[in-house]
CSV table of N, CA and C in Angstrom, one decimal:
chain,number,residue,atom,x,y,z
A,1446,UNK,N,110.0,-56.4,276.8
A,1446,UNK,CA,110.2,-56.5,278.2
A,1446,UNK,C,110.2,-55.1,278.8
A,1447,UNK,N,109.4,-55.1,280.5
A,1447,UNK,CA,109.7,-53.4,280.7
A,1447,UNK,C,110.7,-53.7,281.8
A,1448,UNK,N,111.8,-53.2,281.5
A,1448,UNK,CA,112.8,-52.9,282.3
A,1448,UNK,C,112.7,-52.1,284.0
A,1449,UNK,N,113.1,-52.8,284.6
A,1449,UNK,CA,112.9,-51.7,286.0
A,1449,UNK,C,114.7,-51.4,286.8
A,1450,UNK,N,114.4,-50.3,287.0
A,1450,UNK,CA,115.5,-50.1,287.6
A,1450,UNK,C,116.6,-50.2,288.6
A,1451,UNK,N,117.8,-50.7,289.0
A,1451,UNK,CA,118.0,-51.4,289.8
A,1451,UNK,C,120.1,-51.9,289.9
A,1452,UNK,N,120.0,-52.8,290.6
A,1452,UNK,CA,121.8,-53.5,290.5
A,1452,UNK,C,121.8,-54.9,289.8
A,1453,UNK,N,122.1,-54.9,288.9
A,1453,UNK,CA,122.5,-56.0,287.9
A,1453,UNK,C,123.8,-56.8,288.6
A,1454,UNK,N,123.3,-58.0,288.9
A,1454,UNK,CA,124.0,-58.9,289.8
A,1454,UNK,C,125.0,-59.5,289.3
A,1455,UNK,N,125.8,-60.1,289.5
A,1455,UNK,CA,127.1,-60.2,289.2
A,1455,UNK,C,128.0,-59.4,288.0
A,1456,UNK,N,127.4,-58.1,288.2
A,1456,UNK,CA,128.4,-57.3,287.4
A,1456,UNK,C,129.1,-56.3,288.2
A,1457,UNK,N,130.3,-56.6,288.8
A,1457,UNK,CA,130.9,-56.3,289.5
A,1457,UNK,C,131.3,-55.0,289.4
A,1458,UNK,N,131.2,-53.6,289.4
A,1458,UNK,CA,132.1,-52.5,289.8
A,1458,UNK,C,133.8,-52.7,290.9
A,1459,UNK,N,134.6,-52.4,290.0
A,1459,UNK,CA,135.3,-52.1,290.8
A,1459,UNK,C,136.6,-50.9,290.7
A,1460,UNK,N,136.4,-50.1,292.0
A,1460,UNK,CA,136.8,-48.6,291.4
A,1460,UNK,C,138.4,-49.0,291.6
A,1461,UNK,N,139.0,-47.7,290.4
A,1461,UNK,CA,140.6,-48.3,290.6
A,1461,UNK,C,141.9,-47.2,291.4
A,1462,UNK,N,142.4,-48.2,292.1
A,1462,UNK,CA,143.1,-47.6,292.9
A,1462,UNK,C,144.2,-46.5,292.2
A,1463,UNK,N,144.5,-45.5,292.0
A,1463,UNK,CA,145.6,-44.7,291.4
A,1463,UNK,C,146.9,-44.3,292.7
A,1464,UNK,N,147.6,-44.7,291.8
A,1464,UNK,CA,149.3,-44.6,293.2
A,1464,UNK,C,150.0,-43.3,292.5
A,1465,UNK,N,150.0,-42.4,293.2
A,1465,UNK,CA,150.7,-41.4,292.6
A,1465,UNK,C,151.5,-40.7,292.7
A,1466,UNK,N,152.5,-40.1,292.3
A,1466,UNK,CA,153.7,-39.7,292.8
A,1466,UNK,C,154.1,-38.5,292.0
A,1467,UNK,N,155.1,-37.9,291.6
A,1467,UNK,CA,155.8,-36.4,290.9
A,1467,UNK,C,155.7,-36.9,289.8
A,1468,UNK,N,156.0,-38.5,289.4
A,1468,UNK,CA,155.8,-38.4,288.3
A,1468,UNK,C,155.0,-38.6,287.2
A,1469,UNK,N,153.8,-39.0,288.2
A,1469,UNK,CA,152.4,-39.1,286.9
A,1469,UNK,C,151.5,-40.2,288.2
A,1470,UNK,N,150.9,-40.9,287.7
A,1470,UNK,CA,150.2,-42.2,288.5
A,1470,UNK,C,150.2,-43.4,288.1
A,1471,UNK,N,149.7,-44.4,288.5
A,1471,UNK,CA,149.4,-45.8,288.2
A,1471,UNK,C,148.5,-46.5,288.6
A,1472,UNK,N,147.8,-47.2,287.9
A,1472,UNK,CA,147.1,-48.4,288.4
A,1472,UNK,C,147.0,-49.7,287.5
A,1473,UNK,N,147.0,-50.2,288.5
A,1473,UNK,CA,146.8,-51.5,288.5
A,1473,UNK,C,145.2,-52.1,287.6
A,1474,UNK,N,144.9,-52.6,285.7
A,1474,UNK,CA,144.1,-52.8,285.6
A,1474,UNK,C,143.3,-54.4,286.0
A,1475,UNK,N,144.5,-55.0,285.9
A,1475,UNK,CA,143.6,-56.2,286.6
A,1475,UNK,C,144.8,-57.3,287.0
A,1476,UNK,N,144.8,-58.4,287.7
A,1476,UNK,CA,145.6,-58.9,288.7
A,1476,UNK,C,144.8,-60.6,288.8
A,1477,UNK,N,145.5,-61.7,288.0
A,1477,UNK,CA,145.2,-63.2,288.1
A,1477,UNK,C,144.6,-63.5,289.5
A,1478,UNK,N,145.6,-63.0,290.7
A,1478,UNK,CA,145.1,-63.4,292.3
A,1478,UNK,C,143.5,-62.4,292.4
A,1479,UNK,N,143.2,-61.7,292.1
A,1479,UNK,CA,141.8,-61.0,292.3
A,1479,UNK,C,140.7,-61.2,291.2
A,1480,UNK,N,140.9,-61.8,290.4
A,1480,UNK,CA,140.0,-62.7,289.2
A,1480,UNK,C,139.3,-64.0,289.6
A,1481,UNK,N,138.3,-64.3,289.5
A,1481,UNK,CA,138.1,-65.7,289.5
A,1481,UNK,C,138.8,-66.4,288.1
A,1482,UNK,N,139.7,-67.2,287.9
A,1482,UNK,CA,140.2,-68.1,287.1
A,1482,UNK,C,138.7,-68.2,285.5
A,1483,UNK,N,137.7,-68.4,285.6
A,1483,UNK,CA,136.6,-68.4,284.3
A,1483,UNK,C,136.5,-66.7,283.9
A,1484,UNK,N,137.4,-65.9,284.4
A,1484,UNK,CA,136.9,-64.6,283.6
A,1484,UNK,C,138.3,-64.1,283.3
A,1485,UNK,N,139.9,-64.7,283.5
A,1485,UNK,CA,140.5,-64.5,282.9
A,1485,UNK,C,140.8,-64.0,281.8
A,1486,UNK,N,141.9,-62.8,281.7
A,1486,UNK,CA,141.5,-62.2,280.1
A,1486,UNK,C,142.1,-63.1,279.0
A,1487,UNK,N,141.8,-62.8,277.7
A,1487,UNK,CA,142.4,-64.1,276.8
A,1487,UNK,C,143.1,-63.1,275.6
A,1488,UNK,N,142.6,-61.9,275.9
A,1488,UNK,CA,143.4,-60.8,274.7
A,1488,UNK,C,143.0,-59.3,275.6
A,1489,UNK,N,142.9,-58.4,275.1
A,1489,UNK,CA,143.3,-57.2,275.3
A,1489,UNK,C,143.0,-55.8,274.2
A,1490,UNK,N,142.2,-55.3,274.2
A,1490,UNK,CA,142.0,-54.0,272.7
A,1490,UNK,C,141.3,-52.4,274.4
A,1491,UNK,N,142.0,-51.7,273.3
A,1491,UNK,CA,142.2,-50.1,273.9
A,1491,UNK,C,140.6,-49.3,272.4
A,1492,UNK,N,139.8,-48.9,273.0
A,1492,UNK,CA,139.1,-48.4,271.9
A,1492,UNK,C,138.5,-46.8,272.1
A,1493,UNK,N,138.8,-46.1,271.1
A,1493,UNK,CA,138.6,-44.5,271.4
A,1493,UNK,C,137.2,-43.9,271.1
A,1494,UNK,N,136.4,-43.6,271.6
A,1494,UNK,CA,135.2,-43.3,271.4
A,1494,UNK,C,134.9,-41.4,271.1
A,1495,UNK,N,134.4,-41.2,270.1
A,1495,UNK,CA,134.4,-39.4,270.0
A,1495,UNK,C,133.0,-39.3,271.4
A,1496,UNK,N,132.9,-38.0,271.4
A,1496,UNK,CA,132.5,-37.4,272.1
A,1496,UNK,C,131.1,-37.9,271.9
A,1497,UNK,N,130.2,-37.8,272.5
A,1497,UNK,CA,128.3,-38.1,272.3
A,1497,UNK,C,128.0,-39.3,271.9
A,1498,UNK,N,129.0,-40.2,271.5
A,1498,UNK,CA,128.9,-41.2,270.7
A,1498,UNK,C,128.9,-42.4,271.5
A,1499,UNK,N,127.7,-43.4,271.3
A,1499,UNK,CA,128.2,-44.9,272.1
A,1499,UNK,C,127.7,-45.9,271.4
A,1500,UNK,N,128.9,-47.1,272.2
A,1500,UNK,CA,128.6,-47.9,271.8
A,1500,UNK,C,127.7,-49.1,272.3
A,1501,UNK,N,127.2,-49.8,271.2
A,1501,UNK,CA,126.1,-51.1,271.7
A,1501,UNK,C,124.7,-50.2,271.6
A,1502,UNK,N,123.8,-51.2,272.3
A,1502,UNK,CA,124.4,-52.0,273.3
A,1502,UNK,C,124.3,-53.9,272.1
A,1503,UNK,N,124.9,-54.5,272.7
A,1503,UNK,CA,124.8,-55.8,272.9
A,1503,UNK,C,125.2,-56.6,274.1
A,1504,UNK,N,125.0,-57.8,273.5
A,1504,UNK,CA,125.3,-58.9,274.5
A,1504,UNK,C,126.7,-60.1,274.3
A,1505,UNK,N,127.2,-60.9,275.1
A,1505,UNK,CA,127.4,-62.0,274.5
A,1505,UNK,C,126.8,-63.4,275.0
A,1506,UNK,N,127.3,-64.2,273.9
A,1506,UNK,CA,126.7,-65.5,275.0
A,1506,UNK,C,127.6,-66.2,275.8
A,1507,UNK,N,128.6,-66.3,275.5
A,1507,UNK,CA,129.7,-66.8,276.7
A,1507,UNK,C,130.5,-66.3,277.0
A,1508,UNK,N,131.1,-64.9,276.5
A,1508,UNK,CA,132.1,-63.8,276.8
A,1508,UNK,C,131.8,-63.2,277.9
A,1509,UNK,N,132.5,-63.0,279.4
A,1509,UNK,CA,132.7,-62.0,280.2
A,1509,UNK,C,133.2,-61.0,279.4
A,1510,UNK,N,133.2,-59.4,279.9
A,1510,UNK,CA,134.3,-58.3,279.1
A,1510,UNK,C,134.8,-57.8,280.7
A,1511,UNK,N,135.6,-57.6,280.6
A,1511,UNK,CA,136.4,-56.5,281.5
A,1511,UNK,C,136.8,-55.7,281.3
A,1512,UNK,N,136.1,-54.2,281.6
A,1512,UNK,CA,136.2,-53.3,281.2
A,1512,UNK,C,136.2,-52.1,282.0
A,1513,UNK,N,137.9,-51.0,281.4
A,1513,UNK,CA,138.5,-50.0,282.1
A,1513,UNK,C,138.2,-48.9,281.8
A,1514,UNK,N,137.1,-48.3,282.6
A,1514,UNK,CA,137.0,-46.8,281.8
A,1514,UNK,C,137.9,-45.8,282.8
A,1515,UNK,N,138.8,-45.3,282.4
A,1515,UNK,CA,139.7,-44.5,282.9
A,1515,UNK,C,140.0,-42.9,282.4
A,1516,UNK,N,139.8,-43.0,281.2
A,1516,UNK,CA,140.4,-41.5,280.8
A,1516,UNK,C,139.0,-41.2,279.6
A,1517,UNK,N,138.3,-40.0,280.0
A,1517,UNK,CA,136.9,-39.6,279.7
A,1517,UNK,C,135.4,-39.8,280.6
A,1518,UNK,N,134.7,-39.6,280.2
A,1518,UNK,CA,133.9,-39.3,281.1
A,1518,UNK,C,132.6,-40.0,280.4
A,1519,UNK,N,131.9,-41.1,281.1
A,1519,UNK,CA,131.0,-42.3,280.2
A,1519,UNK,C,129.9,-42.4,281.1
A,1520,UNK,N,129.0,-43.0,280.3
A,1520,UNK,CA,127.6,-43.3,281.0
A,1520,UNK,C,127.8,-44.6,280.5
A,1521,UNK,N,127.6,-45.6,281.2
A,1521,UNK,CA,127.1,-47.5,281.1
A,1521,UNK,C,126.1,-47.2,281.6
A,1522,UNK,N,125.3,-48.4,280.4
A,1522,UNK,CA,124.4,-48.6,280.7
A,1522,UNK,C,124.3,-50.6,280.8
A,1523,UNK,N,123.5,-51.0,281.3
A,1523,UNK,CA,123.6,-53.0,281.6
A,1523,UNK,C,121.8,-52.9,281.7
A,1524,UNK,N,122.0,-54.5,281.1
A,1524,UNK,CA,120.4,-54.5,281.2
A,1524,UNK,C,120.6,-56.3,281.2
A,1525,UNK,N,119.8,-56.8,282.5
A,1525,UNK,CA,120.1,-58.0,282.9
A,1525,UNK,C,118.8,-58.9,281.8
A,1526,UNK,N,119.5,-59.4,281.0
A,1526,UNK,CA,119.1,-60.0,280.2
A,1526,UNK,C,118.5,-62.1,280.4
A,1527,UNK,N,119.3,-62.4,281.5
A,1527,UNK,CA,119.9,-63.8,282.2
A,1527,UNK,C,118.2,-64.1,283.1
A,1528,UNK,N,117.6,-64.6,281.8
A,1528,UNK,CA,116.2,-65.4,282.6
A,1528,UNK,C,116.3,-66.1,284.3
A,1529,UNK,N,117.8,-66.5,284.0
A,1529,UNK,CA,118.0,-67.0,285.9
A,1529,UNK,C,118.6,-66.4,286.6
A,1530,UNK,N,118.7,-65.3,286.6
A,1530,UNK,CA,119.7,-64.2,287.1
A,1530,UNK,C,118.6,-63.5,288.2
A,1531,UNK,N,119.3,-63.0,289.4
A,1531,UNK,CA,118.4,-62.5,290.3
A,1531,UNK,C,118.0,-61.7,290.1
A,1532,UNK,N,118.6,-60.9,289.0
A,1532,UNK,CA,118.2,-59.1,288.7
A,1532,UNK,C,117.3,-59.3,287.0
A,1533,UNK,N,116.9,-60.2,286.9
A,1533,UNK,CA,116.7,-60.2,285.2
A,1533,UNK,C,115.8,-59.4,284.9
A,1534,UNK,N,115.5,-58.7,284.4
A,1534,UNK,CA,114.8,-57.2,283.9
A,1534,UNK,C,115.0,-56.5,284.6
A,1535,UNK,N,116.4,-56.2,285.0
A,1535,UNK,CA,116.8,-54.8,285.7
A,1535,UNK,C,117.8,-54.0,284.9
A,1536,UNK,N,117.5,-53.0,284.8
A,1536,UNK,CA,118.5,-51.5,284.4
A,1536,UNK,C,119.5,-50.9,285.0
A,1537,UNK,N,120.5,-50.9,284.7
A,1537,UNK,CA,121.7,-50.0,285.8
A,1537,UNK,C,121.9,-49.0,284.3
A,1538,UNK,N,122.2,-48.1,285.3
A,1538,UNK,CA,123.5,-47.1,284.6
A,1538,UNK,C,124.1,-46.4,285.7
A,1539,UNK,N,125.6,-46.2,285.0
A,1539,UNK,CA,126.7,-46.3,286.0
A,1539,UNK,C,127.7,-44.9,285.3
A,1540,UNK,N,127.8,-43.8,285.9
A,1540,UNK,CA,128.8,-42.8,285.5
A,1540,UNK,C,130.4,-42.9,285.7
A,1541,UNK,N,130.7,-43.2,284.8
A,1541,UNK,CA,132.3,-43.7,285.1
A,1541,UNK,C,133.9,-42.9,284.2
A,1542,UNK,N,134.4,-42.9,284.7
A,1542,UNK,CA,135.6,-42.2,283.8
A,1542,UNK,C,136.3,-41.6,284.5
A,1543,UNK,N,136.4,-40.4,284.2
A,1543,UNK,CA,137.6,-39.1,284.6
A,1543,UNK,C,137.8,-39.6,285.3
A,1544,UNK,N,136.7,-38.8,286.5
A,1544,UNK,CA,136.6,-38.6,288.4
A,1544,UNK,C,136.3,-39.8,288.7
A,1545,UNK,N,136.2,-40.5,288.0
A,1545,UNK,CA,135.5,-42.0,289.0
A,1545,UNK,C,135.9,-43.2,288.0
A,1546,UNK,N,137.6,-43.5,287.9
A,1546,UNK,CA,138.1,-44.6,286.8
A,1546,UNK,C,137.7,-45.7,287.7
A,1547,UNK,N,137.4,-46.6,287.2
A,1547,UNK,CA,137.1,-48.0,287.3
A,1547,UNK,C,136.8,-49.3,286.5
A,1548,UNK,N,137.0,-50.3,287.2
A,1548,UNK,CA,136.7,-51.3,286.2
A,1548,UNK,C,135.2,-52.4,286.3
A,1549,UNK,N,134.8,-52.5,285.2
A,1549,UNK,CA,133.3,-53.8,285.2
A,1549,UNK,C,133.6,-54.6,284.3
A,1550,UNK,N,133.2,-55.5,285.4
A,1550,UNK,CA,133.1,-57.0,284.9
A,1550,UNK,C,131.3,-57.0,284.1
A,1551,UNK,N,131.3,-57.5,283.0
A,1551,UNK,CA,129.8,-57.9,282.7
A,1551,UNK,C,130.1,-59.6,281.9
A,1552,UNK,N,128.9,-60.3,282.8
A,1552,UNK,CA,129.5,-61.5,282.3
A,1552,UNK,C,128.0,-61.7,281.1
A,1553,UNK,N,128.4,-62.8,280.9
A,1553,UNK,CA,127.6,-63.4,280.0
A,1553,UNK,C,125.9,-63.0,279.8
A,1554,UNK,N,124.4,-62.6,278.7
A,1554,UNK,CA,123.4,-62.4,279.3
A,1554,UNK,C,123.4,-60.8,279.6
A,1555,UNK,N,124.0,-59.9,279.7
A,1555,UNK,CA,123.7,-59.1,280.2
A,1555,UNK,C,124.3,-58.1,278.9
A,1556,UNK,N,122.8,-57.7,278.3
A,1556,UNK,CA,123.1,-56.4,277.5
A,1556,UNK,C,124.1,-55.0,277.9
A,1557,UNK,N,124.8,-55.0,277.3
A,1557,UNK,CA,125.5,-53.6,277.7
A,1557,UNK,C,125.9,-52.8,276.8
A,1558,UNK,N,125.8,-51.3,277.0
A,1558,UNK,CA,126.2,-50.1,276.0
A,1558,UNK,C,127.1,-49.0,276.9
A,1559,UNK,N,127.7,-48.5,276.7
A,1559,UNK,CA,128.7,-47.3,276.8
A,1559,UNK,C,128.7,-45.9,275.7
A,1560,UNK,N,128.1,-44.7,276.7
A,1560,UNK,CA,128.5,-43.7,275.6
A,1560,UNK,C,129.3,-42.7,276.3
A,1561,UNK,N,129.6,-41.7,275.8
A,1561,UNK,CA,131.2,-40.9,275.6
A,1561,UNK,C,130.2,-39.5,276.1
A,1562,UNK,N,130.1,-39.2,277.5
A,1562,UNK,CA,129.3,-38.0,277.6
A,1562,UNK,C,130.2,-36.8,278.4
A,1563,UNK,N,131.5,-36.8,277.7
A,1563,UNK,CA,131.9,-35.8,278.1
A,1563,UNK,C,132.4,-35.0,276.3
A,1564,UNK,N,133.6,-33.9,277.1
A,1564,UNK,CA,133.4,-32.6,275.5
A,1564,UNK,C,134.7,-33.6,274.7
A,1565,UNK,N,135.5,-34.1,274.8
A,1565,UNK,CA,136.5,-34.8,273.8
A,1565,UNK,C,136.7,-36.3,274.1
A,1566,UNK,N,137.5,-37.1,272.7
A,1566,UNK,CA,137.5,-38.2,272.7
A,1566,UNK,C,138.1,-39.3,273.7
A,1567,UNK,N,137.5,-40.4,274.3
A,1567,UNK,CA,137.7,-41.0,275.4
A,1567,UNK,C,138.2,-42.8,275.3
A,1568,UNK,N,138.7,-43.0,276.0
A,1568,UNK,CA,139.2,-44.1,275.7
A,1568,UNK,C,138.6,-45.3,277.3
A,1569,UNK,N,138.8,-46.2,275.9
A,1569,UNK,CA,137.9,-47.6,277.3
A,1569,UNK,C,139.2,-48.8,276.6
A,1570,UNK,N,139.7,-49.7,277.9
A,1570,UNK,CA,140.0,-51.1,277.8
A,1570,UNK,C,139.1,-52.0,278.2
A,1571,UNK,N,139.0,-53.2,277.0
A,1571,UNK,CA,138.3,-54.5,277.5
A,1571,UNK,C,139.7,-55.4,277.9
A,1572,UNK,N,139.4,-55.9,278.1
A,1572,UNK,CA,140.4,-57.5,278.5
A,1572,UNK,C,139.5,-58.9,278.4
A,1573,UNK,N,138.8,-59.4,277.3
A,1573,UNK,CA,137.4,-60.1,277.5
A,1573,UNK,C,138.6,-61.4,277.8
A,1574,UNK,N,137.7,-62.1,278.4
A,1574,UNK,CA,138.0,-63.6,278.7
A,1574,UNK,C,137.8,-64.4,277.6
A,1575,UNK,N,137.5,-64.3,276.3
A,1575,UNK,CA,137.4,-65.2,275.2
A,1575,UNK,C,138.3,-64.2,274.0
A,1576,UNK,N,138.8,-65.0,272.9
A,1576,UNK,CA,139.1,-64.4,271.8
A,1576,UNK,C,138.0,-63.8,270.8
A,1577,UNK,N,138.4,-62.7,270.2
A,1577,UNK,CA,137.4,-62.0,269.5
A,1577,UNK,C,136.9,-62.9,268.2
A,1578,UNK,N,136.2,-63.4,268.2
A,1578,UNK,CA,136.1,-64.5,266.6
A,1578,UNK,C,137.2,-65.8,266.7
A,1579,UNK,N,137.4,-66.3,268.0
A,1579,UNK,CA,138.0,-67.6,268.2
A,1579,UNK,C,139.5,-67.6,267.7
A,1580,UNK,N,140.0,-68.6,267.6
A,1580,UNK,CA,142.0,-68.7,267.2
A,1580,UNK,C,141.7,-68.2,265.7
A,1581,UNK,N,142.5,-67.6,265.1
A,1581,UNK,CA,142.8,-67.2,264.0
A,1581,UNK,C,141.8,-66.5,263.5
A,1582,UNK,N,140.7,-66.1,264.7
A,1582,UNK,CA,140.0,-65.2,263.9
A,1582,UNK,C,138.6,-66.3,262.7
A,1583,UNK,N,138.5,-67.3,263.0
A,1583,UNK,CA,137.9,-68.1,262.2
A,1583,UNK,C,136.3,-68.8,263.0
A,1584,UNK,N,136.3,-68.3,264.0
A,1584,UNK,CA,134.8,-68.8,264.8
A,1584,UNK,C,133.8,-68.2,264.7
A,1585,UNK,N,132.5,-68.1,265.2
A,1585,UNK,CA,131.5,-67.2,264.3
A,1585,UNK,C,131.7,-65.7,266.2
A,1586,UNK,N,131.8,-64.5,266.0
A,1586,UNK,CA,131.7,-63.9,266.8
A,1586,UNK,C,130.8,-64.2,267.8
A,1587,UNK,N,130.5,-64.0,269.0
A,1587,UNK,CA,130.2,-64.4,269.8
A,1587,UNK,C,129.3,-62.7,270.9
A,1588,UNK,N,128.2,-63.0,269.7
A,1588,UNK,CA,127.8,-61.4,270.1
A,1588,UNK,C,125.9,-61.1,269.3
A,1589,UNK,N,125.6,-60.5,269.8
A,1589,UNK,CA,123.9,-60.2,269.9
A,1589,UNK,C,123.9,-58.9,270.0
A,1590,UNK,N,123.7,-58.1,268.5
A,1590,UNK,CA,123.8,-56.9,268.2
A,1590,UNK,C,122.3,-56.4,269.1
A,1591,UNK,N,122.3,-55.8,269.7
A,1591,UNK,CA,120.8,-55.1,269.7
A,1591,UNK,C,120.3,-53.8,269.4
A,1592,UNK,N,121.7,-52.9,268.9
A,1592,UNK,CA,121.6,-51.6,268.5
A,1592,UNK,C,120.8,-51.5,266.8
A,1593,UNK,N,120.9,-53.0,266.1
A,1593,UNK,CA,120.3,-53.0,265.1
A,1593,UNK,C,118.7,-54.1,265.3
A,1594,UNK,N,118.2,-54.3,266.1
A,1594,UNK,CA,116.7,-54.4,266.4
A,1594,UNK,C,115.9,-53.7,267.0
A,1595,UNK,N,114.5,-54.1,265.9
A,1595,UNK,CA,113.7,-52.6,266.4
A,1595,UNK,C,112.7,-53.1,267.4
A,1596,UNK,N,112.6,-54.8,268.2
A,1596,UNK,CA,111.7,-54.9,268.8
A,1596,UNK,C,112.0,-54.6,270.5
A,1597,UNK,N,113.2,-53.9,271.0
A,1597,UNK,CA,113.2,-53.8,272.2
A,1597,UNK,C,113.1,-52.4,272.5
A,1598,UNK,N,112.8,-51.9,274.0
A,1598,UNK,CA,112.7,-50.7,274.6
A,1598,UNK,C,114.3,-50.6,275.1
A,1599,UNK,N,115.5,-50.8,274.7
A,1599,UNK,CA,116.6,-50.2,275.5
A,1599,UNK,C,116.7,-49.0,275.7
A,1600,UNK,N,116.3,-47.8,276.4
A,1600,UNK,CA,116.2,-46.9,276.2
A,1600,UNK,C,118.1,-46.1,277.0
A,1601,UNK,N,118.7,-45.9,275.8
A,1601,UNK,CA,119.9,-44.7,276.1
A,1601,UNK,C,119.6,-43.4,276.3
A,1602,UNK,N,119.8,-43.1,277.5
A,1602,UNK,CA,119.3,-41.4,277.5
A,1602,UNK,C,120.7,-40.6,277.6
């Protein structure tokens, strides 16, 4: 597929508000009244990424992720994968972290990768709307590696 460049449609950006005071800050990562009810989180993991290093990309097939890059400095990358999707063979990449914490929704269909392009280790939360490998850990993951096939152009720069 040649990818062309562009906004990947229903993957929502949203930057996060920080309230701050003498004693440090806050925000707010996500909120039931500002969700649509089907992207609801269902669990919660915090994951530290070293420096140069990223992850993905993949996909899933029914998992939304919700995802907080707040502390480091990241390049996303999304690649609209969703044959009925308005954007489908379109490319974003999105600079997010330190100076510019926020959160993205990427729903279902849409390849995505994250790398760590700042000088030390950086931290990202998901909140996905599905369990990671179902209740007890016993369902088949719900995920489409694409970092290990050699027949696409995802190109991470």
């Amino acid at each position: 597929m040649k990818w062309h460049s562009g906004i990947v449609h229903d993957c929502n950006l949203i930057p996060l508000n920080r309230y701050e005071d003498s004693r440090g800050w806050l925000s707010e990562l996500f909120r039931h009244d500002e969700l649509p009810v089907d992207i609801h989180p269902a669990m919660a993991y915090v994951s530290l990424t070293h420096q140069g290093i990223t992850r993905g990309p993949h996909e899933h097939v029914h998992q939304t992720d919700l995802f907080i890059f707040f502390h480091g400095s990241f390049r996303v990358y999304l690649w609209d994968h969703r044959k009925d999707s308005l954007s489908y063979g379109i490319r974003q990449t999105i600079d997010a972290g330190k100076n510019r914490p926020l959160k993205l929704v990427v729903p279902p269909g849409v390849i995505h990768a994250y790398r760590n392009m700042g000088t030390s280790d950086a931290l990202v939360i998901n909140c996905p709307n599905q369990l990671y490998a179902g209740k007890q850990k016993l369902d088949p993951i719900d995920e489409i590696r694409w970092e290990e096939r050699t027949d696409h152009n995802l190109i991470i720069d």
